[in-house]
mmCIF file of C-alpha atoms in Angstrom:
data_model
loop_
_atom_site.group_PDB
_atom_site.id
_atom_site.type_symbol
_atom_site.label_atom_id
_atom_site.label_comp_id
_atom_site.label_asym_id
_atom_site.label_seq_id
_atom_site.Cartn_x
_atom_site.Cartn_y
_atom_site.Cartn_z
ATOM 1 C CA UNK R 1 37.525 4.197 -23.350
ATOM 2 C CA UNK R 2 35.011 4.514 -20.979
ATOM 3 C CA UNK R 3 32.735 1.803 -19.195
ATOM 4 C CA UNK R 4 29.118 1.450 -18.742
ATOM 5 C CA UNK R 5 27.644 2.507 -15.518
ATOM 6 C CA UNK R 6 25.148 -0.374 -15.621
ATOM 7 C CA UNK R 7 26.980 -3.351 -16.535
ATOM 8 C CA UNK R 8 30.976 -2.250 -16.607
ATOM 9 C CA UNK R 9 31.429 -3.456 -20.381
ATOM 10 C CA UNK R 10 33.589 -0.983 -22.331
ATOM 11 C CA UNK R 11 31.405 1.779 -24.220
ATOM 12 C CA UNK R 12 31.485 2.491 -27.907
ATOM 13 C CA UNK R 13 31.183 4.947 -29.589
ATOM 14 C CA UNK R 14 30.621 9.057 -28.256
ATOM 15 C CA UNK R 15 33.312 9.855 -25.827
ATOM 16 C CA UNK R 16 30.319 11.418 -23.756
ATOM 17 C CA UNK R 17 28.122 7.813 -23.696
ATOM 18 C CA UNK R 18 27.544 6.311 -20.486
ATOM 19 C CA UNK R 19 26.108 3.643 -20.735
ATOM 20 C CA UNK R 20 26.471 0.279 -23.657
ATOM 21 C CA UNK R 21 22.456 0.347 -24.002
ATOM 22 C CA UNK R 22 18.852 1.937 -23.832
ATOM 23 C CA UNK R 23 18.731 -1.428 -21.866
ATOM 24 C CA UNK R 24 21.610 -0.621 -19.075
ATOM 25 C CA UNK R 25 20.655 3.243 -19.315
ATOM 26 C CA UNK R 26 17.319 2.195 -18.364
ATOM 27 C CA UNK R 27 18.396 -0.569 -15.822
ATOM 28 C CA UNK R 28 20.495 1.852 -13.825
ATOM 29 C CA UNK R 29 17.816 4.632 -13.794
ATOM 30 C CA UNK R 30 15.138 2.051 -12.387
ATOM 31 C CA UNK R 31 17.716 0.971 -9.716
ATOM 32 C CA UNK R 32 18.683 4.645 -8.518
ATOM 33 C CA UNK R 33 15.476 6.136 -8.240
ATOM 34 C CA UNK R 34 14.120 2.506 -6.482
ATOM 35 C CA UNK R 35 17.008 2.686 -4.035
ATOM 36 C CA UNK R 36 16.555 6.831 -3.400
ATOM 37 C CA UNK R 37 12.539 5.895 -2.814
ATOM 38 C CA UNK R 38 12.448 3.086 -0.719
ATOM 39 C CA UNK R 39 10.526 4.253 1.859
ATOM 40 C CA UNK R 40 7.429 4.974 -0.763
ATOM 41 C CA UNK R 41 7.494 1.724 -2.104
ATOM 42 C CA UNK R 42 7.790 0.091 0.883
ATOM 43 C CA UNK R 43 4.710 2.363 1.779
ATOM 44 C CA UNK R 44 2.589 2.009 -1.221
ATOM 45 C CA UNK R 45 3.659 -2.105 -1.080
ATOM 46 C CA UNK R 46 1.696 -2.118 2.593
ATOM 47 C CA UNK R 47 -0.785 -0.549 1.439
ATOM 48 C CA UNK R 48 -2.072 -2.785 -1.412
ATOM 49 C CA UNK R 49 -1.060 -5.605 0.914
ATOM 50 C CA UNK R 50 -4.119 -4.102 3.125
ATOM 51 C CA UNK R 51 -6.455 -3.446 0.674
ATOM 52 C CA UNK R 52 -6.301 -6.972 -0.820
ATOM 53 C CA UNK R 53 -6.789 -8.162 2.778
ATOM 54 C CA UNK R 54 -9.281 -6.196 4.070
ATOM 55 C CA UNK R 55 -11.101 -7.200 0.109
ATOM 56 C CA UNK R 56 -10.528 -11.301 0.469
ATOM 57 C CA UNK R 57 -12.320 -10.780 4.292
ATOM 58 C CA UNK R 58 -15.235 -8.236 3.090
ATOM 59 C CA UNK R 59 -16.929 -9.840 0.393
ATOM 60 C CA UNK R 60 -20.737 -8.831 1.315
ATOM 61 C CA UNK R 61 -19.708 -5.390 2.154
ATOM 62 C CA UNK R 62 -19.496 -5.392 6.200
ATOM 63 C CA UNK R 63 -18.227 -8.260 7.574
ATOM 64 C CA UNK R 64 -16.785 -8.494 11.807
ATOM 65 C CA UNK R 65 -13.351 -10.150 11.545
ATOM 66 C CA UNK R 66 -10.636 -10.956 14.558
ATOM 67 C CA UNK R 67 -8.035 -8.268 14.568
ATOM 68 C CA UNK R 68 -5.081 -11.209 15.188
ATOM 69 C CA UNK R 69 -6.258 -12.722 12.148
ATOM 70 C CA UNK R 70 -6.343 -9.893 9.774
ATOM 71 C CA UNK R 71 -2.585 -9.442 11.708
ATOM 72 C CA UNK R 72 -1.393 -12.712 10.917
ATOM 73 C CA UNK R 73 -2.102 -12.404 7.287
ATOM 74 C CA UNK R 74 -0.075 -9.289 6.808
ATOM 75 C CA UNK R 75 -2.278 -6.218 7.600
ATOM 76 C CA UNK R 76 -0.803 -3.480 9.146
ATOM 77 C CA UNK R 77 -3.096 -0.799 10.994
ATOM 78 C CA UNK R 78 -0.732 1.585 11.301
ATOM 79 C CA UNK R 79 -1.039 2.402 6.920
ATOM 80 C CA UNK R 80 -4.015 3.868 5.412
ATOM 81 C CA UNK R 81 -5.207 6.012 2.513
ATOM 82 C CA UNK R 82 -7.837 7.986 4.563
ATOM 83 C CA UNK R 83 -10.432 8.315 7.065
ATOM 84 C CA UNK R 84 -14.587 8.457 7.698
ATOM 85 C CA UNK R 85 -16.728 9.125 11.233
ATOM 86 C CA UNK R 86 -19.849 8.436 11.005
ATOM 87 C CA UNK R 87 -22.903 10.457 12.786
ATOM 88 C CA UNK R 88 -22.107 8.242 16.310
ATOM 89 C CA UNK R 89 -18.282 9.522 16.192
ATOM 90 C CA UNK R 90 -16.826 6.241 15.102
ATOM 91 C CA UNK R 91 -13.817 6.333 12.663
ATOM 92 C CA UNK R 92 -13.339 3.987 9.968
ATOM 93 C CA UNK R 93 -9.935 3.664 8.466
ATOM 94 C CA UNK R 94 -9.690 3.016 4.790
ATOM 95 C CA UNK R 95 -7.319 1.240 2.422
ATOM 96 C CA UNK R 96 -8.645 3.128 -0.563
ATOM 97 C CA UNK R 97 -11.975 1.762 -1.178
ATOM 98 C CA UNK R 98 -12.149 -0.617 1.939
ATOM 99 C CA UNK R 99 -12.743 0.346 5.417
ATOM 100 C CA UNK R 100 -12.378 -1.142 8.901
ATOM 101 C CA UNK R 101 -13.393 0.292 12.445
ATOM 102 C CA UNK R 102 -11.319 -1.621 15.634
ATOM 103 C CA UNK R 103 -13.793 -2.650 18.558
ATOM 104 C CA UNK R 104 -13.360 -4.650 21.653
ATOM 105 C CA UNK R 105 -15.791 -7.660 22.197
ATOM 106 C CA UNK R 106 -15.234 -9.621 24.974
ATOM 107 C CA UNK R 107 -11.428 -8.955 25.753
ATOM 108 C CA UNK R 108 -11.431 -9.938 22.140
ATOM 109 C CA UNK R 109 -9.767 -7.166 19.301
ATOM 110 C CA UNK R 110 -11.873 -7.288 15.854
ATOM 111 C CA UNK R 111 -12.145 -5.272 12.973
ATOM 112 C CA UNK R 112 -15.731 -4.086 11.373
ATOM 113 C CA UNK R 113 -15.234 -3.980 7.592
ATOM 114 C CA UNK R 114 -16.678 -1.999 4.936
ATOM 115 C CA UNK R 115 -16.685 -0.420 1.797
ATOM 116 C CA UNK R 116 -16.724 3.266 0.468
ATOM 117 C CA UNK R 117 -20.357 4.004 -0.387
ATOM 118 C CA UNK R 118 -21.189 7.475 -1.928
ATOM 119 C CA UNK R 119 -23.303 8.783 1.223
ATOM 120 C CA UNK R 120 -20.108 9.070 2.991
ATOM 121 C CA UNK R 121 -18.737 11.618 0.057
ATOM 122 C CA UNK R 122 -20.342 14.257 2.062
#
């Protein structure tokens, strides 16, 4: 007798099974392949953290925010999806379809925020 790799309660049946369930055999698939890609959904987690933060703070489309703000709330620079410049040289950082650009005002870090429009396709 042999015991289930999910849930340790003796198997029946085929002297091949491995697990007592579709439920465990499912189970103990989700938790290998969550534990042996970690580091992608820790990844893809930040990034929809950003996106719904930079969304909640850019509801007309640009918006000027504090950087320490957008900080404190959970956004993390340092994760995006892609990239724009613009014609002055400027590049915007995007969290899929929601940009921001860092500038210094005043001693003061903020963040311009926009959103993908098709001109910038091109």
């Amino acid at each position: 007798m042999s015991e289930c790799l999910s849930c340790g309660n003796i198997i029946i049946g085929r002297s091949d099974k491995k697990y007592c369930s579709v439920y465990c055999k499912s189970a103990h698939q989700y938790q290998r392949r969550k534990s042996e890609e970690e580091q992608y959904y820790s990844i893809d987690r930040q990034l929809k953290t950003n996106r719904k933060i930079l969304k909640a703070y850019n509801k007309s489309g640009l918006s000027t925010v504090r950087k320490e703000k957008l900080i404190a709330e959970g956004f993390d620079p340092k994760y995006f999806t892609h990239y724009w410049k613009n014609n002055k040289g400027q590049v915007y950082l995007f969290c899929y379809e929601y940009g921001y650009l860092s500038l210094k005002e005043n001693q003061k870090e903020k963040y311009v925020l926009i959103t993908w429009q098709k001109y910038m396709d091109k």
